[in-house]
CSV table of C-alpha atoms in Angstrom, one decimal:
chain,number,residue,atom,x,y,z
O,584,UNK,CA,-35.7,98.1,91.7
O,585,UNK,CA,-34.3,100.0,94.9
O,586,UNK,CA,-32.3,102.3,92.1
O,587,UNK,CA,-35.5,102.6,90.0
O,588,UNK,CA,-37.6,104.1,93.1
O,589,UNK,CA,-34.8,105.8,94.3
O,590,UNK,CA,-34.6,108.0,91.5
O,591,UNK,CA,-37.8,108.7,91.1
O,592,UNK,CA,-38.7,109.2,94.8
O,593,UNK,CA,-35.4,111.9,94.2
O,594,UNK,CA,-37.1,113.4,91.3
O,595,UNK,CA,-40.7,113.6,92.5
O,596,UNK,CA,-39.5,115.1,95.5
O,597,UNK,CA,-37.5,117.6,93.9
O,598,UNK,CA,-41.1,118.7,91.7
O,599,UNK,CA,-43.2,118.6,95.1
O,600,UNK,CA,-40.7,121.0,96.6
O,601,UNK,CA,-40.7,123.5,93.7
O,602,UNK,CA,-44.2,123.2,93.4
O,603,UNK,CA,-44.7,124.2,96.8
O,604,UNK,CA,-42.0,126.8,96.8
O,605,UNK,CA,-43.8,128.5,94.3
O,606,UNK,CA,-47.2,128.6,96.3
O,607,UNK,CA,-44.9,129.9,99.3
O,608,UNK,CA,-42.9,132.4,96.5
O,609,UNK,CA,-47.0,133.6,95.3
O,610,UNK,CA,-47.6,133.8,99.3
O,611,UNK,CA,-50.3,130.8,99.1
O,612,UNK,CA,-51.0,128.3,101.6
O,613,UNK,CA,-51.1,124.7,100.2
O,614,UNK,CA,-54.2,123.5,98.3
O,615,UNK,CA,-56.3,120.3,97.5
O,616,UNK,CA,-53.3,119.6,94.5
O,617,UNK,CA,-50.4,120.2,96.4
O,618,UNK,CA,-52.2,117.7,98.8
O,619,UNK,CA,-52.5,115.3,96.1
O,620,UNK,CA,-49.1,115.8,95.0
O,621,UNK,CA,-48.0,114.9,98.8
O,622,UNK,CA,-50.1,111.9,98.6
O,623,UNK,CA,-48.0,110.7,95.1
O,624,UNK,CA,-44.9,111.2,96.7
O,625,UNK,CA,-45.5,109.3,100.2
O,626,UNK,CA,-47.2,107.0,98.5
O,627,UNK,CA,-43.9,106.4,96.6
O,628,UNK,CA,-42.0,106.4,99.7
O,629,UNK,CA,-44.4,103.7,101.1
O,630,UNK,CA,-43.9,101.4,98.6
O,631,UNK,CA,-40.2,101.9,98.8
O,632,UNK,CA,-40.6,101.3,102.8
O,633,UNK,CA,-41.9,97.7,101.6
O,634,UNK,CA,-40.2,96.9,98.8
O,635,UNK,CA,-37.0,97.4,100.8
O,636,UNK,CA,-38.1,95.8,103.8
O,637,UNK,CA,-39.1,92.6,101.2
O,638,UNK,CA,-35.8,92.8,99.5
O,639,UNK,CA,-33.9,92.7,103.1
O,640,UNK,CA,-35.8,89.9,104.2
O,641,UNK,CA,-35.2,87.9,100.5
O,642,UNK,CA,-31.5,88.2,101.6
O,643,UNK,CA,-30.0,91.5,100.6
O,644,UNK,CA,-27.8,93.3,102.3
O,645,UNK,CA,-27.0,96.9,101.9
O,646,UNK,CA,-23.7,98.2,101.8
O,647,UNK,CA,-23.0,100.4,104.9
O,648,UNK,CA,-25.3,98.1,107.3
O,649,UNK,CA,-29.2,97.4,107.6
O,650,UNK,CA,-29.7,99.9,110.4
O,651,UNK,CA,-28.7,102.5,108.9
O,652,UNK,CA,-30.5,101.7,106.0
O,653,UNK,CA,-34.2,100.6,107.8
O,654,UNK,CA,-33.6,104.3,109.5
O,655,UNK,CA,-33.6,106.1,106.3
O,656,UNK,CA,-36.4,104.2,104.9
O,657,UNK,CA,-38.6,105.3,108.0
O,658,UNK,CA,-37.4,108.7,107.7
O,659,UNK,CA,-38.1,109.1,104.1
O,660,UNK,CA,-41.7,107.4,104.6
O,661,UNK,CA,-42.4,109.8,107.3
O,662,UNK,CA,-41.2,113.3,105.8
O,663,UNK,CA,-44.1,114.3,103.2
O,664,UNK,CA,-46.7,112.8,105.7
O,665,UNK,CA,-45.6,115.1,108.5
O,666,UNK,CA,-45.0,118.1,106.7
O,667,UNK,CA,-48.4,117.6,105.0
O,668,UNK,CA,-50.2,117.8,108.5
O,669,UNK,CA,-48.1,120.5,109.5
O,670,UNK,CA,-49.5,122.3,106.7
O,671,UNK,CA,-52.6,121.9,107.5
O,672,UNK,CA,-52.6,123.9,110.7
O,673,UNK,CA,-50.8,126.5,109.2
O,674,UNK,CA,-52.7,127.7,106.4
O,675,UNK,CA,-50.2,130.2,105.3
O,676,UNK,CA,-47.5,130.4,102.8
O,677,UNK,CA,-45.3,129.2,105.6
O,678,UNK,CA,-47.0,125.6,105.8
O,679,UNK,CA,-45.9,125.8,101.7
O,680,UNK,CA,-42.5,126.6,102.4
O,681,UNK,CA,-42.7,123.7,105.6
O,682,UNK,CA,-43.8,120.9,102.5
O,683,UNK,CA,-41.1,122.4,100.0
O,684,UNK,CA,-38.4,121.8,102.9
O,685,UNK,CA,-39.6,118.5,103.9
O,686,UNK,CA,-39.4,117.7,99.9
O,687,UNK,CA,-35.5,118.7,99.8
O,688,UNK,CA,-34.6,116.6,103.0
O,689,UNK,CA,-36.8,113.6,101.4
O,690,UNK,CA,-34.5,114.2,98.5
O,691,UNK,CA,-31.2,114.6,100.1
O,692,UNK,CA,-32.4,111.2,102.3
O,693,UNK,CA,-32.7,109.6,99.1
O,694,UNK,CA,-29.3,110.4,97.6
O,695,UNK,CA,-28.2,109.1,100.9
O,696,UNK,CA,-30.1,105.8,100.5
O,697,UNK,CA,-28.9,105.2,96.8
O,698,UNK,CA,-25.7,105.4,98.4
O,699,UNK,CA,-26.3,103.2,101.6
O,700,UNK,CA,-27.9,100.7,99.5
O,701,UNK,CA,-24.6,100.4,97.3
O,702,UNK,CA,-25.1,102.6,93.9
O,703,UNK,CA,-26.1,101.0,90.8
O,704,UNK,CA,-26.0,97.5,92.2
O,705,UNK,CA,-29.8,97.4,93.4
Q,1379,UNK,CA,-52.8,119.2,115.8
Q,1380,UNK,CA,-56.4,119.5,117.0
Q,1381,UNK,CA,-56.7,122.6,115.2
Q,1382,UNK,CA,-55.9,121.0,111.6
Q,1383,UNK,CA,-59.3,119.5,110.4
Q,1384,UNK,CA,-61.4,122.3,110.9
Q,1385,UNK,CA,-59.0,124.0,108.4
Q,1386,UNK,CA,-58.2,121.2,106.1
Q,1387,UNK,CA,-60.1,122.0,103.0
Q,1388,UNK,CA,-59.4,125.0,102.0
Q,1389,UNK,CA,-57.8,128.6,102.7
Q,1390,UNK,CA,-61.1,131.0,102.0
Q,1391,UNK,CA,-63.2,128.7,103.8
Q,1392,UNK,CA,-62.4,130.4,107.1
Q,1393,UNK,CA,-64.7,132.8,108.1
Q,1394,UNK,CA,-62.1,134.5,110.2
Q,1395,UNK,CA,-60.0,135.7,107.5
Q,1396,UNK,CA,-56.6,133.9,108.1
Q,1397,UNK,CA,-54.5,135.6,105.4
Q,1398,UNK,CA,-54.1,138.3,108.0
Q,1399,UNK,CA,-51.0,137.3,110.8
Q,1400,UNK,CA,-51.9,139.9,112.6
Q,1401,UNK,CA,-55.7,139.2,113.7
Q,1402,UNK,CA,-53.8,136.4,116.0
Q,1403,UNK,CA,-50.7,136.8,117.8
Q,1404,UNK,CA,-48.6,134.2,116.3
Q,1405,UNK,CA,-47.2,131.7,118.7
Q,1406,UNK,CA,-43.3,130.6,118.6
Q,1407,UNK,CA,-43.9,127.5,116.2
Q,1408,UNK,CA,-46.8,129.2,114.2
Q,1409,UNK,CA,-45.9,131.3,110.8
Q,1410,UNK,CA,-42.0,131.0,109.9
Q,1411,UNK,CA,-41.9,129.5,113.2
Q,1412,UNK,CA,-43.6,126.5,111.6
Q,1413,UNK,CA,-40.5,126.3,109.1
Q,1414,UNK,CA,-38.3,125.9,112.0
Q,1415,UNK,CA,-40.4,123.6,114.1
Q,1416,UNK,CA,-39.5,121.1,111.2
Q,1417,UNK,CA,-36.2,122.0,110.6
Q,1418,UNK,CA,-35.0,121.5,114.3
Q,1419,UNK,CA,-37.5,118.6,114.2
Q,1420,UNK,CA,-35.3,116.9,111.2
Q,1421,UNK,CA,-32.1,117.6,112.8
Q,1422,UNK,CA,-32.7,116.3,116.4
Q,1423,UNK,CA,-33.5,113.3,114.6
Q,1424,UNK,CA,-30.8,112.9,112.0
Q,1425,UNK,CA,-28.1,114.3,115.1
Q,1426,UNK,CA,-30.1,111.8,118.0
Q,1427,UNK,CA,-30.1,108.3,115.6
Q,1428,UNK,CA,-27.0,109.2,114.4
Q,1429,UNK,CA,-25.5,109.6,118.1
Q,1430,UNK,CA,-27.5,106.4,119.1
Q,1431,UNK,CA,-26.2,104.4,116.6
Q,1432,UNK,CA,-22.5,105.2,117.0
Q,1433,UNK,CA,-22.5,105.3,120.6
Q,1434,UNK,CA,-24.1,101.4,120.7
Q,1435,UNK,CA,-22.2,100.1,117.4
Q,1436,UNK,CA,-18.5,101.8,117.2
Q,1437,UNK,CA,-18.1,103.4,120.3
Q,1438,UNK,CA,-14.1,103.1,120.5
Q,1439,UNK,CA,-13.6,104.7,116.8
Q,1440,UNK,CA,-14.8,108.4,117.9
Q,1441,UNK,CA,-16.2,108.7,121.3
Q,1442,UNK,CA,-15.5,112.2,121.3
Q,1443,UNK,CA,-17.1,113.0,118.0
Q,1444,UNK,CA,-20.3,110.8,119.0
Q,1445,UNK,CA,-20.5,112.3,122.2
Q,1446,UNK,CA,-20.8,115.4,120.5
Q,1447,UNK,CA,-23.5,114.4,118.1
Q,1448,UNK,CA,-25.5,113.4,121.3
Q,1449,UNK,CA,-25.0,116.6,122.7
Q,1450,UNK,CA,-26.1,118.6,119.8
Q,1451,UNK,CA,-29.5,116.3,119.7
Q,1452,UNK,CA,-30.5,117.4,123.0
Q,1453,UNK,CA,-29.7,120.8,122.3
Q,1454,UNK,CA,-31.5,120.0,118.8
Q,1455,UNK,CA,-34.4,118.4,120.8
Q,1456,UNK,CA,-34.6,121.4,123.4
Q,1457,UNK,CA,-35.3,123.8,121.0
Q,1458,UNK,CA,-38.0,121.8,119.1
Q,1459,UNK,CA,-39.9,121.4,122.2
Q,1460,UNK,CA,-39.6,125.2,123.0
Q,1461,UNK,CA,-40.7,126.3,119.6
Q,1462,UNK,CA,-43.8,123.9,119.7
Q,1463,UNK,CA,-44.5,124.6,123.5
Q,1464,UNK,CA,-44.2,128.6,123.3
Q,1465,UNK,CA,-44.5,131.6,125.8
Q,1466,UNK,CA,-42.0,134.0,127.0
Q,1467,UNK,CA,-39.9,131.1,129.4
Q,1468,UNK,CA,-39.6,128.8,126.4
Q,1469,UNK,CA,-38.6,132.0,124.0
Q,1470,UNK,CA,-35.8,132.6,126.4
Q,1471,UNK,CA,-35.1,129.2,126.8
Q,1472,UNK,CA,-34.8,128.5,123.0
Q,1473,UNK,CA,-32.5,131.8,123.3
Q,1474,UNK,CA,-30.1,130.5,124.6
Q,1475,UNK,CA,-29.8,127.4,123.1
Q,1476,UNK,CA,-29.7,128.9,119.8
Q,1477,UNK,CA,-26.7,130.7,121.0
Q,1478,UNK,CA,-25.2,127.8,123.2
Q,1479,UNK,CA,-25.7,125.9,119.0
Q,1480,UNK,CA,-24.0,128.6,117.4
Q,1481,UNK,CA,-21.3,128.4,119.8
Q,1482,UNK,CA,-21.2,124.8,119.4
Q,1483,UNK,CA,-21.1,125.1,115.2
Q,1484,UNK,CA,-18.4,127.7,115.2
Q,1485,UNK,CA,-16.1,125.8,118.0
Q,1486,UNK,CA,-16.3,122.3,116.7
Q,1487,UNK,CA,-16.5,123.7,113.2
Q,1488,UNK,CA,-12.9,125.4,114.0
Q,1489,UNK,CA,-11.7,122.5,116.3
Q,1490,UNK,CA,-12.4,120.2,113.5
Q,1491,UNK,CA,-10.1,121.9,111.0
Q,1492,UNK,CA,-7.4,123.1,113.4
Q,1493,UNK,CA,-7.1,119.3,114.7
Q,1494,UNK,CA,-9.0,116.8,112.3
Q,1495,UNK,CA,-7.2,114.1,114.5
Q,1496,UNK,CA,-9.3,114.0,117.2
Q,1497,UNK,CA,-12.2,113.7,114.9
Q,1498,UNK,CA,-11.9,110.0,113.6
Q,1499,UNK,CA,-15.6,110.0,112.0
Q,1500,UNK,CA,-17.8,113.2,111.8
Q,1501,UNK,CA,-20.4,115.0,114.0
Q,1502,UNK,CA,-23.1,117.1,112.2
Q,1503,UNK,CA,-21.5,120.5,113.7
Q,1504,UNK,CA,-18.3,119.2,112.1
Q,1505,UNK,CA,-16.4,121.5,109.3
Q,1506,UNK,CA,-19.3,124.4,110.0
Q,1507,UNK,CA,-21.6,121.3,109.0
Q,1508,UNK,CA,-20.7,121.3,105.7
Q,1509,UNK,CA,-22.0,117.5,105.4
Q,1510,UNK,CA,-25.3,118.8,105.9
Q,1511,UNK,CA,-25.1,121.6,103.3
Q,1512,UNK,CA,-24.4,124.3,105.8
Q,1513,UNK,CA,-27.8,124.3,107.5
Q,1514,UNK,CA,-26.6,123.6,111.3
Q,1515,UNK,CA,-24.7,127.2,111.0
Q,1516,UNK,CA,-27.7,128.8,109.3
Q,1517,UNK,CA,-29.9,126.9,111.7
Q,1518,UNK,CA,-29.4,128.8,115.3
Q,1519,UNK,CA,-28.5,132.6,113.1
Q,1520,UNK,CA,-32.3,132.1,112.0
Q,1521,UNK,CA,-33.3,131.0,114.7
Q,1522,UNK,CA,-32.3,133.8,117.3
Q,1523,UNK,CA,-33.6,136.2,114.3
Q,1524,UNK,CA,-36.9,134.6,115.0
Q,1525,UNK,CA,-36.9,134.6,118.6
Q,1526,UNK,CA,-35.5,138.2,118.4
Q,1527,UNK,CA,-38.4,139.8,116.8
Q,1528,UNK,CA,-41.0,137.9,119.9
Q,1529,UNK,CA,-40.1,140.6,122.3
C-alpha cells in the first residue's frame, strides 16, 4: 500500500513539475488547471500522511526509524500546498517554476521515503 | 501572503497589468527571488531536522559532521528570512552569507574528500553536496547572481 502510493505520488509529481515547467518555459504564471493539478497531488500526499500514520500505529515499523520517517511524511504533505500559495502571490512565470521545483523535491522526498520505509516490503 | 487572494483567480484579471516586472520594483523574494525563497526554504529544513535529529539521537557517531549540518541551517535559515524580509541591509546581509555558504560548500566539500575520516556520517555540504544532487554548490552561486543584479 505505502509502495503503491509511493510510486504514484513519485510519478504525479514528476507530471505536475513538467506541467508547470512548461507554463514557466511559455513564460505563464500558473492557472485554474495547474491549481487543480496541485490539489491531485497533495491530495495524494494527504492520504499518504494518514495511511502511513495508520500503518505505524497498526504496528509497522519502517526501516531506518519512525522519525525520520513521520518527518518525510510531513514534508511531502506540505511541499505542493506551499508552493501552490506561493504561487499565488506571484503571478509570474516564476511562481510556475516555484510549483515545478517543489514537484521535484516532493519527488526526490518520495524516493527517499520508499527507501526509509524499506523497499518493496510495504 | 496577504496579497495572494486578491490575485488568486486568474493572471488577466489584474487591472494593473502584472506581466510587466518593471511597473513594480521587485522585492528580494519576489520574481526569481520567489524560486529561491523556496529553495533556501527546503534546505534550512532538510539541513535544521537533519541536524536536530543527529545531534539528540547519535551524537557520539559524528559530532563534527552534525555540528556542521546545524551550522549550515542557520546559515540556510538566515538567508530565507533576508530574501522574504528584503531591503538594502538584508541584500547585504544575504550577501554575505551566500558567500560565507559557498565557502562552506567548497571547504567541507574538499575536507570531506581529502579526510573522509573525520566524516563518520554525512552533512549536506559534504562531497560538494553531491547527496543532494549538487544543489547546495549551485545554491549560494545563484544566489549572489541574484543579489548582485539588486544594486
Amino acid at each position: 500500500m505505502i509502495a503503491a502510493l509511493t510510486v504514484a505520488l513519485g510519478v504525479t509529481a514528476l507530471l505536475l513539475a513538467a506541467w508547470c515547467g512548461w507554463a514557466a518555459y511559455r513564460d505563464q504564471p500558473t492557472k485554474d488547471w495547474h491549481f487543480i493539478g496541485m490539489a491531485v497531488v497533495a491530495l495524494l500526499a494527504i492520504v499518504q500522511l494518514v495511511v502511513g500514520i495508520v500503518r505505524l500505529a497498526g504496528g509497522d515499523d519502517p526501516d531506518q526509524g519512525l522519525a525520520i520517517f513521520v518527518a518525510y511524511l510531513i514534508g511531502s504533505a506540505l511541499a505542493v500546498p506551499i508552493a501552490a500559495f506561493m504561487s499565488l502571490a506571484e503571478r509570474t512565470r516564476w511562481g510556475s517554476a516555484t510549483v515545478a521545483a517543489a514537484a521535484v523535491v516532493l519527488a526526490v522526498l518520495e524516493v527517499r521515503l520508499y527507501d526509509i520505509w524499506g523497499g518493496v516490503g510495504g | 501572503m496577504a496579497e495572494s487572494t486578491e490575485s488568486s483567480r486568474s493572471a488577466s484579471a489584474r487591472p494593473d497589468g502584472t506581466s510587466g516586472p518593471a511597473a513594480r520594483r521587485t522585492g528580494l523574494g519576489q520574481g526569481p527571488g520567489r524560486l529561491l525563497v523556496l529553495l533556501y526554504g527546503v534546505f534550512t529544513v532538510a539541513a535544521a531536522s537533519r541536524s536536530i535529529y543527529q545531534l539528540i539521537a547519535q551524537y557520539h557517531e559524528a559530532p563534527l559532521a552534525y555540528i556542521l549540518s546545524a551550522v549550515s541551517a542557520a546559515v540556510y535559515a538566515f538567508i530565507t528570512v533576508s530574501l522574504v524580509r528584503g531591503g538594502e541591509g538584508a541584500r547585504r546581509a544575504a550577501m554575505v552569507c551566500c558567500a560565507l555558504e559557498l565557502i562552506g560548500v567548497l571547504t567541507i566539500g574538499t575536507w570531506t574528500l581529502a579526510d573522509p575520516s573525520a566524516f563518520p556520517d554525512q552533512t549536506v555540504w559534504s562531497d560538494y553536496g553531491m547527496g543532494y544532487l549538487f544543489i547546495p554548490i549551485f545554491l549560494p552561486v545563484t544566489g549572489l547572481l541574484w543579489l548582485r543584479r539588486k544594486d
